[in-house]
Tab-separated table of C-alpha atoms in Angstrom:
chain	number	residue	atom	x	y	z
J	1	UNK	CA	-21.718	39.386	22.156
J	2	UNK	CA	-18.366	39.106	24.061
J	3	UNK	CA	-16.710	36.454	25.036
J	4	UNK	CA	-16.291	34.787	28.264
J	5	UNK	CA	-13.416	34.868	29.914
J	6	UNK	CA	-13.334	31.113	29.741
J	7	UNK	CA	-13.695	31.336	26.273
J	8	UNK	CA	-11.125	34.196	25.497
J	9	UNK	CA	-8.744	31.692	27.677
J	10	UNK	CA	-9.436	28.846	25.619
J	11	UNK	CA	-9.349	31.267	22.465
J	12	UNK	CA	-5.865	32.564	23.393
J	13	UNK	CA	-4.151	29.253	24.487
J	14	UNK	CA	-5.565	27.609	20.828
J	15	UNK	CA	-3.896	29.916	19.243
J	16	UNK	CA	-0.478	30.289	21.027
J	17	UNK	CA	-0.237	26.272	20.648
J	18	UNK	CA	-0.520	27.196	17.473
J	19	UNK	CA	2.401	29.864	16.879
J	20	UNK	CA	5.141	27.280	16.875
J	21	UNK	CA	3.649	25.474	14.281
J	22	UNK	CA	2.974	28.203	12.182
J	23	UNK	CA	6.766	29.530	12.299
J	24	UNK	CA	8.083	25.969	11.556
J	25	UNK	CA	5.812	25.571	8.484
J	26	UNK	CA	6.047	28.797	6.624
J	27	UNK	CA	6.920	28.608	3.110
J	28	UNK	CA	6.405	24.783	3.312
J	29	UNK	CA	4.877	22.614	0.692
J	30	UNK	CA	1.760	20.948	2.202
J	31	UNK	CA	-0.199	17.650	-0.269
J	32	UNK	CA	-3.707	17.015	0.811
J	33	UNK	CA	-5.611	14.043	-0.620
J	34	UNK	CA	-9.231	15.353	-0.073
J	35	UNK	CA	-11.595	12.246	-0.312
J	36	UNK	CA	-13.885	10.003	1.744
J	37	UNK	CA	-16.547	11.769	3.676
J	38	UNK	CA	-15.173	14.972	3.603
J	39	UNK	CA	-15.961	15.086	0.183
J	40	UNK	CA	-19.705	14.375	0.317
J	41	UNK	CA	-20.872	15.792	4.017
J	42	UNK	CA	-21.576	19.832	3.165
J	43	UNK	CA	-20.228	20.967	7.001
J	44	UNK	CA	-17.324	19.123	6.155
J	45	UNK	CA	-16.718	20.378	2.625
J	46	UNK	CA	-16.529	24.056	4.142
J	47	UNK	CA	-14.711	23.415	6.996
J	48	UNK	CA	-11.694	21.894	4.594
J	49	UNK	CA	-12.206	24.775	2.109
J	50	UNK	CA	-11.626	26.809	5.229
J	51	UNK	CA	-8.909	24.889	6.485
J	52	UNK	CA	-6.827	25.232	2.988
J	53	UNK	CA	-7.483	28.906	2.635
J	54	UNK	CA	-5.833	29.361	6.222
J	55	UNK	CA	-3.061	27.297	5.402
J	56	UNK	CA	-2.237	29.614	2.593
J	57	UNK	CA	-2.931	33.190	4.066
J	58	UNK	CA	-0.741	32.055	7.181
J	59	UNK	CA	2.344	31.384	4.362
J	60	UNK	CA	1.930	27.261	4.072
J	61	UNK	CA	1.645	26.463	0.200
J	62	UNK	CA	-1.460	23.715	0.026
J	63	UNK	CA	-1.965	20.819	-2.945
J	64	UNK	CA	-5.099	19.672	-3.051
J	65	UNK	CA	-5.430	16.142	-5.188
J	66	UNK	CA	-9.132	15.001	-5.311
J	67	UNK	CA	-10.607	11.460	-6.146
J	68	UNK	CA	-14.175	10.896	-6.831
J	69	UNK	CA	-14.600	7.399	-6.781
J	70	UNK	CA	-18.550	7.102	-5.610
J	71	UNK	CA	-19.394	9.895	-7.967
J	72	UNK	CA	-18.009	8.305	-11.041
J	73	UNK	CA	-19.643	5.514	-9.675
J	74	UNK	CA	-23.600	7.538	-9.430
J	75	UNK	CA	-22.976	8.719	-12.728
J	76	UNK	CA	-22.000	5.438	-14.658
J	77	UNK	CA	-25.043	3.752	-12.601
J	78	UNK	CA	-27.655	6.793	-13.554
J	79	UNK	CA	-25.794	6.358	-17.310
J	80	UNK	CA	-26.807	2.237	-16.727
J	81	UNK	CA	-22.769	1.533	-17.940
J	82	UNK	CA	-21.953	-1.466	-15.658
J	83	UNK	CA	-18.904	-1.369	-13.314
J	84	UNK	CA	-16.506	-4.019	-13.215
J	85	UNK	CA	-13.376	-3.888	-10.519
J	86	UNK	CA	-10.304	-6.398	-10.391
J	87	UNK	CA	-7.987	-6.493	-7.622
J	88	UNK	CA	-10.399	-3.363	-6.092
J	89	UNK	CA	-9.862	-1.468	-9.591
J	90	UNK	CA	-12.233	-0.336	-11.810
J	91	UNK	CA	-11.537	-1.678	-15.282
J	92	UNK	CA	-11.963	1.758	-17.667
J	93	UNK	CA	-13.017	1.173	-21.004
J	94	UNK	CA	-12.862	4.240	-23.494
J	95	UNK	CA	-16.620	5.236	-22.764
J	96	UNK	CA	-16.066	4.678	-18.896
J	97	UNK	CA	-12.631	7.232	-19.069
J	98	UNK	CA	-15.037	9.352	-20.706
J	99	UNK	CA	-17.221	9.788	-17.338
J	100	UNK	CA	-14.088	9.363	-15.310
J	101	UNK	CA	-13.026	13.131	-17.142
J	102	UNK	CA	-16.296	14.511	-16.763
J	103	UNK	CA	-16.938	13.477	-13.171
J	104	UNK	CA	-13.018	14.349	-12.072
J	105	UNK	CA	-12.076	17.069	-14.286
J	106	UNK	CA	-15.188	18.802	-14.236
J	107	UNK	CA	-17.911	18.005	-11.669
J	108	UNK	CA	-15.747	17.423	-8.588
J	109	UNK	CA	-12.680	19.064	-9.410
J	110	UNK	CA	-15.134	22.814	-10.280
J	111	UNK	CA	-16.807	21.913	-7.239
J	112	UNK	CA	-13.805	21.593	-4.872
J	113	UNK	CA	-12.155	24.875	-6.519
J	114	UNK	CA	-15.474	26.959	-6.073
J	115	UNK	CA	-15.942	25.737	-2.327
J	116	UNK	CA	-11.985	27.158	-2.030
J	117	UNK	CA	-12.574	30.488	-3.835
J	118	UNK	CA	-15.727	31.338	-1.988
J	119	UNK	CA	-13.726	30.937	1.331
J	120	UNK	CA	-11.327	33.673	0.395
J	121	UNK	CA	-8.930	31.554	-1.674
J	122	UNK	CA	-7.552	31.347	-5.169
J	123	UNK	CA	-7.738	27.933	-6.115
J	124	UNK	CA	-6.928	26.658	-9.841
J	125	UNK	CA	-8.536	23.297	-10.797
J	126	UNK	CA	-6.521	21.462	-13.237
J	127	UNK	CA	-6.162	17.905	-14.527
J	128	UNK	CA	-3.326	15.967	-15.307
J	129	UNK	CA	-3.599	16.589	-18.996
J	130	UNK	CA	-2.941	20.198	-18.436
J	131	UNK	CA	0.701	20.885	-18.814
J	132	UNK	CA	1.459	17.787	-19.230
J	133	UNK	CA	0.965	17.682	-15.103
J	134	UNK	CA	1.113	13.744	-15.256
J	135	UNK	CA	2.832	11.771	-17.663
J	136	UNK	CA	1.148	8.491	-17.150
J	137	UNK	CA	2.004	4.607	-18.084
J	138	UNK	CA	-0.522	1.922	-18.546
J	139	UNK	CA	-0.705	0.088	-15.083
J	140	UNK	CA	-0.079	-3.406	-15.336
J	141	UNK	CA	-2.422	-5.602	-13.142
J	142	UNK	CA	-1.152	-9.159	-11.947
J	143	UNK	CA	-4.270	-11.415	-11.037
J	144	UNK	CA	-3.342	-14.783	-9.431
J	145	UNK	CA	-5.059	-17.635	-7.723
J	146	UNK	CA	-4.397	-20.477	-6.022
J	147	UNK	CA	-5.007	-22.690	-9.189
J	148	UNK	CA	-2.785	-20.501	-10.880
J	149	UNK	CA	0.673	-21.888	-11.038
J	150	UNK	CA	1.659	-18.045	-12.508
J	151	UNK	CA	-0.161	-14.822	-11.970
J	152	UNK	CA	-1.615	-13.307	-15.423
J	153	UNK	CA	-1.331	-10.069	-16.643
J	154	UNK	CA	-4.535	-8.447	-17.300
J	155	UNK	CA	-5.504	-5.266	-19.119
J	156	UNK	CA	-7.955	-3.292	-17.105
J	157	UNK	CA	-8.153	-0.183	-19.800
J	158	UNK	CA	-7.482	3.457	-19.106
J	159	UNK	CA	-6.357	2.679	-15.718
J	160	UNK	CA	-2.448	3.895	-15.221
J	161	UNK	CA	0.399	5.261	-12.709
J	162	UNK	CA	2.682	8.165	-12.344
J	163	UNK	CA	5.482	7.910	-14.536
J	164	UNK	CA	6.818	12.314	-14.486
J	165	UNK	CA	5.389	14.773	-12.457
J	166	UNK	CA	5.277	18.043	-14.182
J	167	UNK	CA	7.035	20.271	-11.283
J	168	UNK	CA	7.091	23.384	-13.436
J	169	UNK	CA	3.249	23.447	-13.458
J	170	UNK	CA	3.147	23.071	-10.027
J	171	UNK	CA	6.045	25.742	-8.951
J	172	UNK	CA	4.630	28.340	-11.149
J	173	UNK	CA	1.363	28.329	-9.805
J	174	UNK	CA	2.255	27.949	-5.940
J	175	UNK	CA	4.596	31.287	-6.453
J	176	UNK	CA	1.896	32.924	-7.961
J	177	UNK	CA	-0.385	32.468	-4.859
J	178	UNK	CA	-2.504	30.279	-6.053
J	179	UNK	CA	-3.878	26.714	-4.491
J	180	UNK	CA	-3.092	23.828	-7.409
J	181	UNK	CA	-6.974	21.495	-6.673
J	182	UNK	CA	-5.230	18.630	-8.955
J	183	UNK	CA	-7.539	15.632	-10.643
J	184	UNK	CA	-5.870	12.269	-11.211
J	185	UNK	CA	-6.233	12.299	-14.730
J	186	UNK	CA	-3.294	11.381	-16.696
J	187	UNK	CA	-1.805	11.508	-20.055
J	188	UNK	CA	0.069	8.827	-21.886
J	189	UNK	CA	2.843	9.326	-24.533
J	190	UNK	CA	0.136	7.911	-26.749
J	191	UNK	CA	-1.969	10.494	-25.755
J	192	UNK	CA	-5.021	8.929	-24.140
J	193	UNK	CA	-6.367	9.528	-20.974
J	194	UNK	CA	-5.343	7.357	-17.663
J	195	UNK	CA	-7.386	6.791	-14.406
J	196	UNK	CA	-4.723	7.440	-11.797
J	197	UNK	CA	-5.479	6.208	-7.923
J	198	UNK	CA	-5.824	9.883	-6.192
J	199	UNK	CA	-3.405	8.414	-2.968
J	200	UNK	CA	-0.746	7.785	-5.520
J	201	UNK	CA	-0.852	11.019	-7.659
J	202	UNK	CA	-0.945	12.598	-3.877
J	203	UNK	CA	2.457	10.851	-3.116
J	204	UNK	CA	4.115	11.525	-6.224
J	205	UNK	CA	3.516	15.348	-6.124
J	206	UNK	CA	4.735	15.410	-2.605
J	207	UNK	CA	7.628	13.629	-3.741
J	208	UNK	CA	8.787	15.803	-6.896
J	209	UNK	CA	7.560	18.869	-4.525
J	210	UNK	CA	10.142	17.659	-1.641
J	211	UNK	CA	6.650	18.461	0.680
J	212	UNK	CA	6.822	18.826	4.330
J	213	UNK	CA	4.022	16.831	4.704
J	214	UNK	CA	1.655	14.134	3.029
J	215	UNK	CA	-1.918	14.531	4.313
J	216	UNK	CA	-4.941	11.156	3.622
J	217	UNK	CA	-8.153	12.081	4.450
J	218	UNK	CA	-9.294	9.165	5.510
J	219	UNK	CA	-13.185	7.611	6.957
J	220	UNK	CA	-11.351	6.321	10.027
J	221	UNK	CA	-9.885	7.613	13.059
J	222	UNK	CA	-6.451	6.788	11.676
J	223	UNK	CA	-3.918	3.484	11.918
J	224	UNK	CA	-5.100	0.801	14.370
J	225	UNK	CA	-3.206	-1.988	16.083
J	226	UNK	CA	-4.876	-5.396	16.689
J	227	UNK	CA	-6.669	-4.041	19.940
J	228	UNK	CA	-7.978	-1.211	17.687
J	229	UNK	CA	-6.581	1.662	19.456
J	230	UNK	CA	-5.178	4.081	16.943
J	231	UNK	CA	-1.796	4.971	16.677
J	232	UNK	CA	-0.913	8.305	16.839
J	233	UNK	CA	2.866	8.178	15.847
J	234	UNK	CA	4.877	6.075	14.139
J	235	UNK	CA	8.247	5.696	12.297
J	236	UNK	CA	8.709	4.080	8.911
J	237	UNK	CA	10.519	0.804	10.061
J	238	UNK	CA	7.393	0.264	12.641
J	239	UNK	CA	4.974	0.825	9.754
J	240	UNK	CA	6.958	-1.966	8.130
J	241	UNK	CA	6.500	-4.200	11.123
J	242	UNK	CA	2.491	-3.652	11.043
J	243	UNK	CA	2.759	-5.021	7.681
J	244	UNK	CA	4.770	-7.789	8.188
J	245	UNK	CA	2.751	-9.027	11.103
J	246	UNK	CA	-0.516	-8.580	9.485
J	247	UNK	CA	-2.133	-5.750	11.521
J	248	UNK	CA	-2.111	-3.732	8.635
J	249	UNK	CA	-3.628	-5.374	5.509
J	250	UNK	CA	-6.425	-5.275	2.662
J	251	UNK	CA	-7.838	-1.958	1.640
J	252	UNK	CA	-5.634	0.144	3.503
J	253	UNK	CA	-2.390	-1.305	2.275
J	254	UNK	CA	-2.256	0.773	-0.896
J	255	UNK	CA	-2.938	4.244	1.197
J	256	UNK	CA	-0.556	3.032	3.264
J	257	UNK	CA	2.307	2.059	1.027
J	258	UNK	CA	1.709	5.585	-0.945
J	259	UNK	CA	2.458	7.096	2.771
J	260	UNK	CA	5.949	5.266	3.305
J	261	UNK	CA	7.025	5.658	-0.106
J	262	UNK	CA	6.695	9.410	0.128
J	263	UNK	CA	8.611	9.350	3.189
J	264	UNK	CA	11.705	7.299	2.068
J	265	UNK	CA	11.709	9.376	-0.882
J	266	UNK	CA	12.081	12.905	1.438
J	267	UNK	CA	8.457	13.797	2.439
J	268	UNK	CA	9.347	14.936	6.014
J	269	UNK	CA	6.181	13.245	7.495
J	270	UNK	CA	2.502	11.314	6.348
J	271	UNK	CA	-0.658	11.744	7.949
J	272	UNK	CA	-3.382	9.547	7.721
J	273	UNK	CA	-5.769	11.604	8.576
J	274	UNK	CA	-9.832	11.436	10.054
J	275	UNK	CA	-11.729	13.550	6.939
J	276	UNK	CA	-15.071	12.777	9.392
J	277	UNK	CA	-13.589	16.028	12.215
J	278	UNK	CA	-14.393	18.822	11.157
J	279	UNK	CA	-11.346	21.101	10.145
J	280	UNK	CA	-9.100	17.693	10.449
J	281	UNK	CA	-6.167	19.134	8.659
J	282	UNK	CA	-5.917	22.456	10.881
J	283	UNK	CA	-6.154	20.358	14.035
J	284	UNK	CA	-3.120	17.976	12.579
J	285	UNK	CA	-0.948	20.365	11.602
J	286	UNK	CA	-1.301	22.745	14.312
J	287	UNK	CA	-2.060	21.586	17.636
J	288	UNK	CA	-0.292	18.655	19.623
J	289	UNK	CA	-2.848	15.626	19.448
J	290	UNK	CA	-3.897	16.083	15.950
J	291	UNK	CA	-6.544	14.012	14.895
J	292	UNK	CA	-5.141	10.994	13.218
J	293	UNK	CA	-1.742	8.934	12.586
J	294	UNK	CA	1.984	10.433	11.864
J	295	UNK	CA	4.674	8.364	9.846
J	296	UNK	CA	7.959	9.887	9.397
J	297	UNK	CA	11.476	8.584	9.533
J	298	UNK	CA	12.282	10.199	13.033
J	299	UNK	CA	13.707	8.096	15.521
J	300	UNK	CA	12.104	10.258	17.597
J	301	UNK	CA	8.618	11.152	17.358
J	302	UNK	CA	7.720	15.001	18.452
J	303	UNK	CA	4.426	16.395	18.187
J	304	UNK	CA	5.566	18.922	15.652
J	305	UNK	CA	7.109	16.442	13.329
């Protein structure tokens, strides 16, 4: 059935918003952590599939880092292993890392590179074990309270942070066509696995890669100020500000802080972006609203930034 001429207008002015975008970006390094709802809702699982297979055949080069949080979480419950969290991390004892492999390197991470494939892509699921992709340290938790005259240092297991990024991995398989879907599975000079937060590994790829842009897929419609209207652009320094006043604060501070440090470090922009739109990253990266919140270091804030 043809289109309308409404619709072939609407059609044709979607796409020609689109065209200086598209020239901009070409040949640029794009992270994406993929998490949240877009994860778990099946419309929304194709429709970022779709999204990263575009990027690619229109000459963007897409990252995709994965977590997996509430599915390690199902199977450790269905495997009746009890779940402990300090300081909103889960403490990973050997037989806990054990599901945190399966469920990342193998459940989700198959998943996420089959949903890519079947939409015309050719995705390559790897961990961080896998060329040495992440060296990894043991993260060191401080745990304080207001008895405490000193915070303590507590050892939460197989729990760690980015210490190398393997950029050699990464490069050959981006100039070889192929989409890198990377889980946040560490290795340590010892050799054992490490449970890496996803939003961090995100940030340090897109650092080492020098990435135009940082996208979080987020459950919300993006950074809020105290009258919850969402902010739609905003420079590092301001970001700072919304921290120091208090606006921003408790579970989004780590996202948040992995955004800004990519930035300072080179990252062109971050996006914190709403993973509950459907095609979310195609509608940030090339129209003019976009569908969530822009950090860079620009003075000046344009929408193509």
């Amino acid at each position: 059935m043809p289109l309308s001429r409404a619709q072939a207008m609407s059609t044709a002015q979607v796409l020609s918003e689109a065209m200086p975008y598209i020239q901009r970006f070409v040949g640029k390094t794009i992270v994406i952590k993929y998490g949240g709802n877009a994860m778990i809702d099946e419309t929304l699982k194709a429709s970022f599939a779709r999204d990263v297979v575009m990027m690619k055949l229109i000459g963007l080069n897409p990252i995709v880092v994965h977590g997996g949080g509430p599915q390690i979480g199902n199977l450790l419950e269905q495997l009746k292993i009890e779940s402990h969290f300090i300081n909103g991390m889960r403490v990973t004892d050997s037989k806990t890392m054990d599901v945190v492999e399966m469920v990342l390197g193998g459940m989700v991470n198959k998943e996420i590179v089959g949903l890519i494939n079947t939409a015309g892509g050719k995705a390559i699921g790897l961990t961080g074990k896998d060329g040495e992709l992440l060296r990894a340290r043991k993260l060191k938790v401080k745990h304080k309270t207001p008895e405490m005259e000193a915070p303590e240092i507590i050892d939460i297991g197989h729990v760690g942070e980015v210490e190398k990024v393997n950029v050699k991995v990464l490069d050959m398989l981006v100039n070889s066509d192929f989409i890198p879907v990377i889980a946040p599975i560490g290795v340590g000079e010892d050799g054992h696995s490490y449970n890496i937060n996803a939003d961090l590994v995100a940030g340090k790829v897109a650092e080492v890669m020098q990435a135009e842009k940082l996208m979080l897929l987020t459950n919300i419609a993006g950074l809020m100020d105290k009258e919850g209207t969402v902010l739609t652009g905003l420079t590092t320094a301001q970001v700072d500000a919304l921290i120091e006043d208090g606006t921003i604060y408790g579970g989004m501070l780590p996202k948040i802080d992995c955004a800004l440090s990519a930035v300072k470090s080179g990252v062109r922009s971050a996006h914190i972006i709403d993973g509950r739109v459907e095609h979310a990253c195609m509608l940030e990266i090339f129209t003019d609203e976009g569908v969530g919140t822009l950090i860079t270091n620009n003075s000046e804030l344009n929408p193509a930034a």
